[in-house]
Structures are given as structure tokens and as C-alpha cells.
Amino acid sequence: METLPLELHALIVEYACTDDGATARSLALVSRYVHDVATPFLFQSLAVSGLHQMTELVVRLEALPPRARRIRHLFLSDWTHKDVIKMQKQCAPTSFLEMERYDAERAFAGRILQHAAPTLETLALVVACPYTAPPLVGQLFALPLPRLQGLAIDGFYPFPHTRSVLPRLERLHLSGNRNPYGLLQLGALEAACPQLSYLRISGLDAAPAFARELHSALFPQPLSGGIELSSSFSFPSALPVRLRELRVEVCRPRECPVRQSHPTGRQRAHSQRAPHKSGHEKMMETLREVVRRRAETRLGNVEVVEGDREDTFGEMRREWLRGD
């Protein structure tokens, strides 16, 4: 320790403190000297979830001058992992006290984002409360984020549209909107994220309209194989100019139990007609054509993956820690 200058110690601590904040807090307890070296990096990388942790962080941040609030990497969730798993099995309660808590969660999360925005480089935002997600994500997209390069959002998100609000963003992962129809229209994504090179859209569920929108953005001609574009496409769709990788993740449809019954004459006649395609089938038909024709696009890689996402909170947190 004594043979290295202070600036090298600071550099070592900076590279070491890229987890959820535990390393910086532990280093600050080693000695007075190490505490002084680690102090500028106490907020460099943080994982915060739930109202209690958000409240504590806001109190600490607002007691510091702006120069001491340098948050570079942030995982932020309005609910704890335990609460997210619990609420997956039931609807969010809407009692007066619960709604007050949701408002408090949104307010504290918004204040954290506001404090972090000037220095933030990577952000994973999980908004599990359905009443909180649209306004909180909308607030995020209205903030100037001059340094943000990687963004992952899980929650019912609105679309970024403010011009150059994310001027350096290169990687974007959006999850939680089952049918994000409109995301690619009017060049809004290009305007908000001019440097975007990687786009991942997760959680699609019976979204034929978005699949057609994506197809229209990649191939501005009629679909082949008898697939027709809807006449409702009144606005042009386009992908960001610098985009090189696209990954679309689709929820596998859940199987419903089949009820055994004796069909009536009308039901037998109906069953002999051409089978009606479900929303999932229509979506997958269009997405499969996108994959088949990916060589015709300017993108280096186009993937469509079908699967189940049981624990989005845990997945988002792990990917954030890995720097994905």
C-alpha cells in the first residue's frame, strides 16, 4: 500500500467498485486512509430496491453536494424482489394506503433518477407497480441523460420521443409492454437515441401489430407468402440508422385446458372452415419472415427467441451486474 501513489489506489478502487455498492462500503471500513480513497466511489455503482432503500438513498444524496453524487451504474426497482414475486400471483392492491405507498415509491425513484442523471452510464430500471411504470418511465425519458450508454427497462413503458434525450445510448432493452405498437413510428426512436446500435425488445405477447410494424421498418414492401400489412399503418416505421443488432423475445403462449364436450351441428360446421389464427400465430408468422429475410437488412444480427420469463427482476439484476 505504501509503495503506490494515491492516484493508483483510487484507480484500483474505481475498478473494484462495479458491483451493487457492497465493495465500496466494505473498503470504507478498512482504515481511515482507505475510507478517504473509497469515499468518492461510494455511489459509483448501486443496486436499490423498495421504498425503504430508496428513502435512505435520497436522504444521503440530498445531504451531499452535487459533485459528491457521482452515480455511474444504477439498478433501481420500486419494489423489492420479494414483493415482485409475491405480486406476480395477484393483482396490485388499490386501497388508499397502498396507493399512497405507490405515490411515495414513484416520487423517491424519480428523485434518485434526477440526482443520478448527469453522471449515469448504465441503468437497469424495474418498475413492477402497474400504476407507477408509465409516469416514472416517462419522467426518465424527459430527463437529460448525457452519459447514459446502456439502458434496460422492465415495466409498462411509454416510448422515448424527445430529440437527443439519450445522445450516447448504444444499448437499449425494453421489457414489459406486450404490444409496443408505435415504438418504431415517425423516427422517434432514432431522434431520441441517435447512437443506438443494439435493441432488445422482450415480453411480446400476441402482438401482431408490432410484428407488422417491425417488418415494415425492415422491409418497406408488402409481405410475402400472402401476409398482408394492415391498412392502419398511417405512419412510416423506421429503425435507428446506426442499429446493428436486434433481438426480439416472445412469450410462449400458455396452454389452456381443453374442455371435453359434444359439438353441436353449428360447431361442427365451424370447425370444418379454415382455422382461425390466434394473435400469437399471426405475430410469429411475421417474425419468422423477418428472420428468414434478415440477410436483406442492413443489420448484422436479427434474432427472434420464444420462451418464458419467470423472474424478470432477477434476470435484469444479473445482466446489470455483468454489464450486459
Tab-separated table of C-alpha atoms in Angstrom:
chain	number	residue	atom	x	y	z
A	1	MET	CA	0.000	0.000	0.000
A	2	GLU	CA	2.727	2.459	0.959
A	3	THR	CA	4.651	1.999	-2.285
A	4	LEU	CA	1.825	3.153	-4.558
A	5	PRO	CA	0.717	6.748	-5.006
A	6	LEU	CA	-2.785	7.885	-4.106
A	7	GLU	CA	-3.956	8.125	-7.709
A	8	LEU	CA	-3.203	4.432	-8.314
A	9	HIS	CA	-5.045	3.442	-5.148
A	10	ALA	CA	-8.007	5.491	-6.354
A	11	LEU	CA	-7.863	3.820	-9.762
A	12	ILE	CA	-7.828	0.358	-8.166
A	13	VAL	CA	-10.834	1.223	-6.013
A	14	GLU	CA	-12.674	2.651	-9.006
A	15	TYR	CA	-12.281	-0.579	-10.977
A	16	ALA	CA	-13.150	-2.686	-7.934
A	17	CYS	CA	-16.401	-0.875	-7.151
A	18	THR	CA	-18.593	-2.083	-10.001
A	19	ASP	CA	-20.971	-4.316	-8.047
A	20	ASP	CA	-24.106	-3.326	-6.137
A	21	GLY	CA	-22.204	-0.968	-3.831
A	22	ALA	CA	-21.080	-3.557	-1.286
A	23	THR	CA	-17.391	-3.355	-2.239
A	24	ALA	CA	-17.167	0.407	-1.769
A	25	ARG	CA	-18.943	0.218	1.590
A	26	SER	CA	-16.631	-2.563	2.769
A	27	LEU	CA	-13.490	-0.745	1.663
A	28	ALA	CA	-14.594	2.370	3.515
A	29	LEU	CA	-14.397	0.380	6.766
A	30	VAL	CA	-10.802	-0.837	6.319
A	31	SER	CA	-8.948	2.219	7.599
A	32	ARG	CA	-9.122	5.982	7.578
A	33	TYR	CA	-6.859	6.181	4.550
A	34	VAL	CA	-8.811	3.600	2.543
A	35	HIS	CA	-12.035	5.282	3.646
A	36	ASP	CA	-10.831	8.552	2.173
A	37	VAL	CA	-9.806	6.815	-1.054
A	38	ALA	CA	-13.111	4.923	-1.344
A	39	THR	CA	-15.436	7.805	-0.438
A	40	PRO	CA	-15.672	9.260	-3.987
A	41	PHE	CA	-16.788	5.823	-5.216
A	42	LEU	CA	-19.418	5.027	-2.573
A	43	PHE	CA	-22.221	5.820	-5.012
A	44	GLN	CA	-20.453	4.801	-8.220
A	45	SER	CA	-22.384	1.537	-8.591
A	46	LEU	CA	-25.614	0.941	-6.667
A	47	ALA	CA	-28.452	-1.568	-6.529
A	48	VAL	CA	-31.518	-0.120	-4.812
A	49	SER	CA	-34.934	-1.739	-4.460
A	50	GLY	CA	-38.016	-0.995	-2.417
A	51	LEU	CA	-39.276	2.091	-0.643
A	52	HIS	CA	-37.010	1.726	2.406
A	53	GLN	CA	-33.761	1.625	0.428
A	54	MET	CA	-34.896	4.392	-1.918
A	55	THR	CA	-35.785	6.649	1.020
A	56	GLU	CA	-32.419	6.081	2.686
A	57	LEU	CA	-30.530	6.786	-0.524
A	58	VAL	CA	-32.424	10.008	-1.219
A	59	VAL	CA	-31.706	11.271	2.299
A	60	ARG	CA	-27.998	10.546	1.874
A	61	LEU	CA	-27.761	12.014	-1.611
A	62	GLU	CA	-29.553	15.218	-0.738
A	63	ALA	CA	-27.208	15.785	2.193
A	64	LEU	CA	-24.258	15.868	-0.221
A	65	PRO	CA	-23.127	18.487	-2.716
A	66	PRO	CA	-23.857	17.584	-6.361
A	67	ARG	CA	-20.190	16.798	-7.077
A	68	ALA	CA	-20.291	14.004	-4.464
A	69	ARG	CA	-23.339	12.266	-6.001
A	70	ARG	CA	-21.498	10.607	-8.850
A	71	ILE	CA	-23.648	7.581	-9.696
A	72	ARG	CA	-22.365	5.827	-12.815
A	73	HIS	CA	-24.123	2.453	-12.676
A	74	LEU	CA	-27.568	2.000	-11.139
A	75	PHE	CA	-30.050	-0.822	-10.672
A	76	LEU	CA	-33.308	0.671	-9.409
A	77	SER	CA	-36.584	-1.063	-8.591
A	78	ASP	CA	-39.676	0.383	-6.970
A	79	TRP	CA	-40.380	-2.962	-5.269
A	80	THR	CA	-38.109	-5.491	-3.612
A	81	HIS	CA	-37.503	-8.843	-5.260
A	82	LYS	CA	-39.731	-10.495	-2.667
A	83	ASP	CA	-42.586	-8.080	-3.373
A	84	VAL	CA	-42.260	-8.568	-7.126
A	85	ILE	CA	-42.529	-12.351	-6.800
A	86	LYS	CA	-45.478	-12.007	-4.427
A	87	MET	CA	-47.403	-9.659	-6.710
A	88	GLN	CA	-46.879	-11.866	-9.755
A	89	LYS	CA	-49.535	-14.142	-8.269
A	90	GLN	CA	-52.102	-11.442	-7.531
A	91	CYS	CA	-53.227	-8.002	-8.638
A	92	ALA	CA	-51.677	-4.968	-7.007
A	93	PRO	CA	-53.993	-3.768	-4.204
A	94	THR	CA	-55.658	-0.397	-4.675
A	95	SER	CA	-56.541	0.625	-1.134
A	96	PHE	CA	-55.934	4.231	-0.118
A	97	LEU	CA	-52.829	3.329	1.899
A	98	GLU	CA	-51.387	1.235	-0.903
A	99	MET	CA	-51.943	3.999	-3.446
A	100	GLU	CA	-50.158	6.406	-1.116
A	101	ARG	CA	-47.239	3.986	-0.960
A	102	TYR	CA	-47.138	3.730	-4.760
A	103	ASP	CA	-47.015	7.522	-4.989
A	104	ALA	CA	-44.146	7.606	-2.500
A	105	GLU	CA	-42.242	4.920	-4.411
A	106	ARG	CA	-42.634	6.830	-7.654
A	107	ALA	CA	-41.571	10.104	-6.032
A	108	PHE	CA	-38.419	8.694	-4.429
A	109	ALA	CA	-37.452	6.735	-7.545
A	110	GLY	CA	-37.890	9.903	-9.584
A	111	ARG	CA	-35.666	11.881	-7.237
A	112	ILE	CA	-32.958	9.227	-7.433
A	113	LEU	CA	-33.072	9.310	-11.226
A	114	GLN	CA	-32.906	13.083	-11.197
A	115	HIS	CA	-29.823	13.094	-8.961
A	116	ALA	CA	-28.133	10.342	-10.974
A	117	ALA	CA	-28.951	11.622	-14.462
A	118	PRO	CA	-25.901	13.864	-15.061
A	119	THR	CA	-23.349	11.077	-14.460
A	120	LEU	CA	-25.287	7.883	-15.161
A	121	GLU	CA	-23.676	5.478	-17.655
A	122	THR	CA	-25.729	2.290	-17.213
A	123	LEU	CA	-29.221	1.942	-15.791
A	124	ALA	CA	-31.494	-1.024	-15.162
A	125	LEU	CA	-34.935	0.171	-14.095
A	126	VAL	CA	-37.564	-2.297	-12.867
A	127	VAL	CA	-40.985	-0.750	-12.281
A	128	ALA	CA	-43.202	-3.543	-11.032
A	129	CYS	CA	-46.167	-1.449	-9.915
A	130	PRO	CA	-48.569	-1.015	-12.855
A	131	TYR	CA	-49.666	2.394	-11.543
A	132	THR	CA	-46.091	3.654	-11.313
A	133	ALA	CA	-44.478	2.447	-14.526
A	134	PRO	CA	-45.844	4.812	-17.222
A	135	PRO	CA	-45.297	8.087	-15.324
A	136	LEU	CA	-41.909	7.060	-13.915
A	137	VAL	CA	-40.526	5.836	-17.234
A	138	GLY	CA	-41.987	8.918	-18.876
A	139	GLN	CA	-40.128	11.056	-16.336
A	140	LEU	CA	-36.918	9.177	-17.127
A	141	PHE	CA	-37.302	9.830	-20.853
A	142	ALA	CA	-37.785	13.526	-20.138
A	143	LEU	CA	-34.512	13.818	-18.194
A	144	PRO	CA	-31.286	14.824	-19.924
A	145	LEU	CA	-29.032	11.759	-19.739
A	146	PRO	CA	-25.848	12.937	-21.449
A	147	ARG	CA	-23.616	9.993	-20.444
A	148	LEU	CA	-26.021	7.052	-20.491
A	149	GLN	CA	-24.774	4.241	-22.738
A	150	GLY	CA	-26.785	1.231	-21.571
A	151	LEU	CA	-30.454	1.215	-20.540
A	152	ALA	CA	-32.725	-1.675	-19.551
A	153	ILE	CA	-36.344	-1.124	-18.524
A	154	ASP	CA	-38.846	-3.643	-17.207
A	155	GLY	CA	-42.343	-2.268	-16.756
A	156	PHE	CA	-45.227	-0.947	-18.827
A	157	TYR	CA	-43.170	1.668	-20.617
A	158	PRO	CA	-44.090	4.619	-22.820
A	159	PHE	CA	-41.803	5.307	-25.768
A	160	PRO	CA	-38.825	7.686	-25.849
A	161	HIS	CA	-39.539	10.573	-28.174
A	162	THR	CA	-37.686	13.691	-27.004
A	163	ARG	CA	-34.972	14.554	-29.500
A	164	SER	CA	-31.441	13.630	-28.361
A	165	VAL	CA	-32.546	12.956	-24.787
A	166	LEU	CA	-30.238	9.905	-24.906
A	167	PRO	CA	-27.428	11.183	-27.133
A	168	ARG	CA	-24.862	8.483	-26.241
A	169	LEU	CA	-27.140	5.496	-25.688
A	170	GLU	CA	-25.826	2.427	-27.526
A	171	ARG	CA	-27.737	-0.466	-25.922
A	172	LEU	CA	-31.457	-0.462	-25.151
A	173	HIS	CA	-33.526	-3.268	-23.637
A	174	LEU	CA	-37.271	-2.731	-23.302
A	175	SER	CA	-39.461	-5.233	-21.468
A	176	GLY	CA	-42.954	-5.110	-20.042
A	177	ASN	CA	-45.071	-3.817	-22.921
A	178	ARG	CA	-46.746	-6.797	-24.554
A	179	ASN	CA	-47.505	-4.949	-27.773
A	180	PRO	CA	-45.273	-1.861	-28.175
A	181	TYR	CA	-47.019	-0.787	-31.352
A	182	GLY	CA	-45.838	2.702	-32.278
A	183	LEU	CA	-42.298	2.360	-30.923
A	184	LEU	CA	-40.747	2.493	-34.389
A	185	GLN	CA	-43.042	5.044	-35.981
A	186	LEU	CA	-42.176	8.587	-37.081
A	187	GLY	CA	-38.468	8.084	-36.387
A	188	ALA	CA	-38.987	8.824	-32.688
A	189	LEU	CA	-36.522	6.174	-31.524
A	190	GLU	CA	-33.860	7.469	-33.893
A	191	ALA	CA	-34.472	11.025	-32.698
A	192	ALA	CA	-34.181	10.077	-29.027
A	193	CYS	CA	-31.257	7.634	-29.395
A	194	PRO	CA	-29.158	8.621	-32.423
A	195	GLN	CA	-26.237	6.341	-31.420
A	196	LEU	CA	-28.303	3.213	-30.737
A	197	SER	CA	-26.599	0.068	-32.066
A	198	TYR	CA	-28.302	-2.715	-30.058
A	199	LEU	CA	-32.043	-3.043	-29.453
A	200	ARG	CA	-33.672	-5.805	-27.433
A	201	ILE	CA	-37.431	-5.992	-27.016
A	202	SER	CA	-38.732	-8.575	-24.544
A	203	GLY	CA	-42.072	-9.830	-23.349
A	204	LEU	CA	-44.050	-9.649	-26.595
A	205	ASP	CA	-47.348	-11.466	-26.247
A	206	ALA	CA	-49.848	-11.765	-29.103
A	207	ALA	CA	-48.505	-8.612	-30.749
A	208	PRO	CA	-49.157	-8.961	-34.491
A	209	ALA	CA	-49.448	-5.186	-34.896
A	210	PHE	CA	-45.937	-4.598	-33.590
A	211	ALA	CA	-44.600	-7.507	-35.648
A	212	ARG	CA	-46.016	-5.880	-38.781
A	213	GLU	CA	-44.560	-2.542	-37.720
A	214	LEU	CA	-41.137	-4.137	-37.311
A	215	HIS	CA	-41.448	-5.844	-40.685
A	216	SER	CA	-42.405	-2.547	-42.270
A	217	ALA	CA	-39.338	-0.883	-40.746
A	218	LEU	CA	-37.013	-3.588	-42.069
A	219	PHE	CA	-38.677	-4.219	-45.434
A	220	PRO	CA	-40.756	-1.316	-46.733
A	221	GLN	CA	-42.571	-3.589	-49.215
A	222	PRO	CA	-45.611	-5.883	-48.948
A	223	LEU	CA	-45.079	-9.081	-47.002
A	224	SER	CA	-44.604	-12.303	-48.923
A	225	GLY	CA	-46.486	-15.547	-48.625
A	226	GLY	CA	-49.908	-13.976	-48.605
A	227	ILE	CA	-49.278	-11.991	-45.417
A	228	GLU	CA	-50.787	-8.558	-45.765
A	229	LEU	CA	-49.936	-5.401	-43.913
A	230	SER	CA	-52.809	-3.762	-42.126
A	231	SER	CA	-54.152	-0.608	-43.697
A	232	SER	CA	-53.953	1.025	-40.272
A	233	PHE	CA	-50.257	1.802	-40.787
A	234	SER	CA	-50.669	5.506	-41.354
A	235	PHE	CA	-47.214	6.491	-40.084
A	236	PRO	CA	-43.896	5.263	-41.507
A	237	SER	CA	-41.815	2.909	-39.381
A	238	ALA	CA	-38.037	3.078	-39.182
A	239	LEU	CA	-35.183	1.707	-37.117
A	240	PRO	CA	-32.301	3.882	-35.900
A	241	VAL	CA	-29.700	4.367	-38.615
A	242	ARG	CA	-26.800	3.051	-36.526
A	243	LEU	CA	-28.655	-0.047	-35.309
A	244	ARG	CA	-26.729	-3.260	-35.995
A	245	GLU	CA	-28.259	-5.839	-33.645
A	246	LEU	CA	-31.908	-6.590	-32.974
A	247	ARG	CA	-33.242	-9.196	-30.557
A	248	VAL	CA	-36.956	-9.856	-30.105
A	249	GLU	CA	-38.095	-12.098	-27.254
A	250	VAL	CA	-41.598	-13.526	-27.394
A	251	CYS	CA	-43.575	-15.052	-24.539
A	252	ARG	CA	-44.507	-18.649	-25.184
A	253	PRO	CA	-48.322	-18.976	-25.134
A	254	ARG	CA	-49.759	-20.689	-22.120
A	255	GLU	CA	-51.731	-23.834	-22.747
A	256	CYS	CA	-55.344	-23.693	-21.676
A	257	PRO	CA	-57.084	-26.869	-20.517
A	258	VAL	CA	-59.324	-28.339	-23.194
A	259	ARG	CA	-62.905	-28.934	-22.128
A	260	GLN	CA	-64.388	-32.178	-23.381
A	261	SER	CA	-67.860	-31.683	-24.836
A	262	HIS	CA	-70.037	-32.951	-27.655
A	263	PRO	CA	-70.018	-30.404	-30.505
A	264	THR	CA	-73.293	-29.141	-31.877
A	265	GLY	CA	-74.065	-29.091	-35.585
A	266	ARG	CA	-73.094	-25.424	-35.834
A	267	GLN	CA	-69.801	-26.090	-34.034
A	268	ARG	CA	-69.006	-28.995	-36.369
A	269	ALA	CA	-69.666	-26.811	-39.400
A	270	HIS	CA	-67.471	-24.050	-37.986
A	271	SER	CA	-64.630	-26.489	-37.291
A	272	GLN	CA	-64.594	-27.535	-40.944
A	273	ARG	CA	-63.774	-23.999	-42.078
A	274	ALA	CA	-60.255	-22.625	-42.337
A	275	PRO	CA	-58.762	-22.453	-38.833
A	276	HIS	CA	-58.682	-19.005	-37.237
A	277	LYS	CA	-55.172	-17.818	-36.428
A	278	SER	CA	-54.517	-16.552	-32.951
A	279	GLY	CA	-52.711	-13.298	-32.260
A	280	HIS	CA	-49.622	-15.267	-31.291
A	281	GLU	CA	-49.652	-17.238	-34.538
A	282	LYS	CA	-50.034	-14.085	-36.629
A	283	MET	CA	-47.181	-12.432	-34.752
A	284	MET	CA	-44.875	-15.432	-35.116
A	285	GLU	CA	-45.674	-15.789	-38.816
A	286	THR	CA	-44.491	-12.240	-39.436
A	287	LEU	CA	-41.462	-12.545	-37.154
A	288	ARG	CA	-40.383	-15.782	-38.836
A	289	GLU	CA	-40.381	-13.982	-42.152
A	290	VAL	CA	-38.224	-11.267	-40.584
A	291	VAL	CA	-35.701	-13.931	-39.579
A	292	ARG	CA	-35.831	-15.627	-42.987
A	293	ARG	CA	-35.111	-12.353	-44.759
A	294	ARG	CA	-32.592	-10.917	-42.300
A	295	ALA	CA	-29.835	-11.100	-44.922
A	296	GLU	CA	-31.716	-8.418	-46.848
A	297	THR	CA	-31.409	-5.955	-43.973
A	298	ARG	CA	-28.509	-3.686	-43.081
A	299	LEU	CA	-28.370	-5.239	-39.600
A	300	GLY	CA	-25.565	-7.562	-38.628
A	301	ASN	CA	-27.776	-9.770	-36.481
A	302	VAL	CA	-31.535	-10.286	-36.122
A	303	GLU	CA	-32.856	-12.772	-33.562
A	304	VAL	CA	-36.336	-13.874	-32.562
A	305	VAL	CA	-36.497	-16.015	-29.431
A	306	GLU	CA	-39.558	-17.676	-27.938
A	307	GLY	CA	-39.528	-18.624	-24.275
A	308	ASP	CA	-40.700	-17.991	-20.725
A	309	ARG	CA	-39.602	-15.169	-18.442
A	310	GLU	CA	-40.445	-16.062	-14.884
A	311	ASP	CA	-38.147	-13.754	-12.904
A	312	THR	CA	-37.512	-10.539	-14.804
A	313	PHE	CA	-36.263	-8.770	-11.662
A	314	GLY	CA	-33.541	-11.355	-11.065
A	315	GLU	CA	-32.649	-11.531	-14.745
A	316	MET	CA	-32.360	-7.757	-15.049
A	317	ARG	CA	-30.197	-7.531	-11.939
A	318	ARG	CA	-27.849	-10.300	-13.081
A	319	GLU	CA	-27.461	-8.763	-16.520
A	320	TRP	CA	-26.809	-5.350	-14.977
A	321	LEU	CA	-24.081	-6.796	-12.748
A	322	ARG	CA	-22.482	-8.483	-15.764
A	323	GLY	CA	-22.645	-5.271	-17.729
A	324	ASP	CA	-24.852	-6.763	-20.465
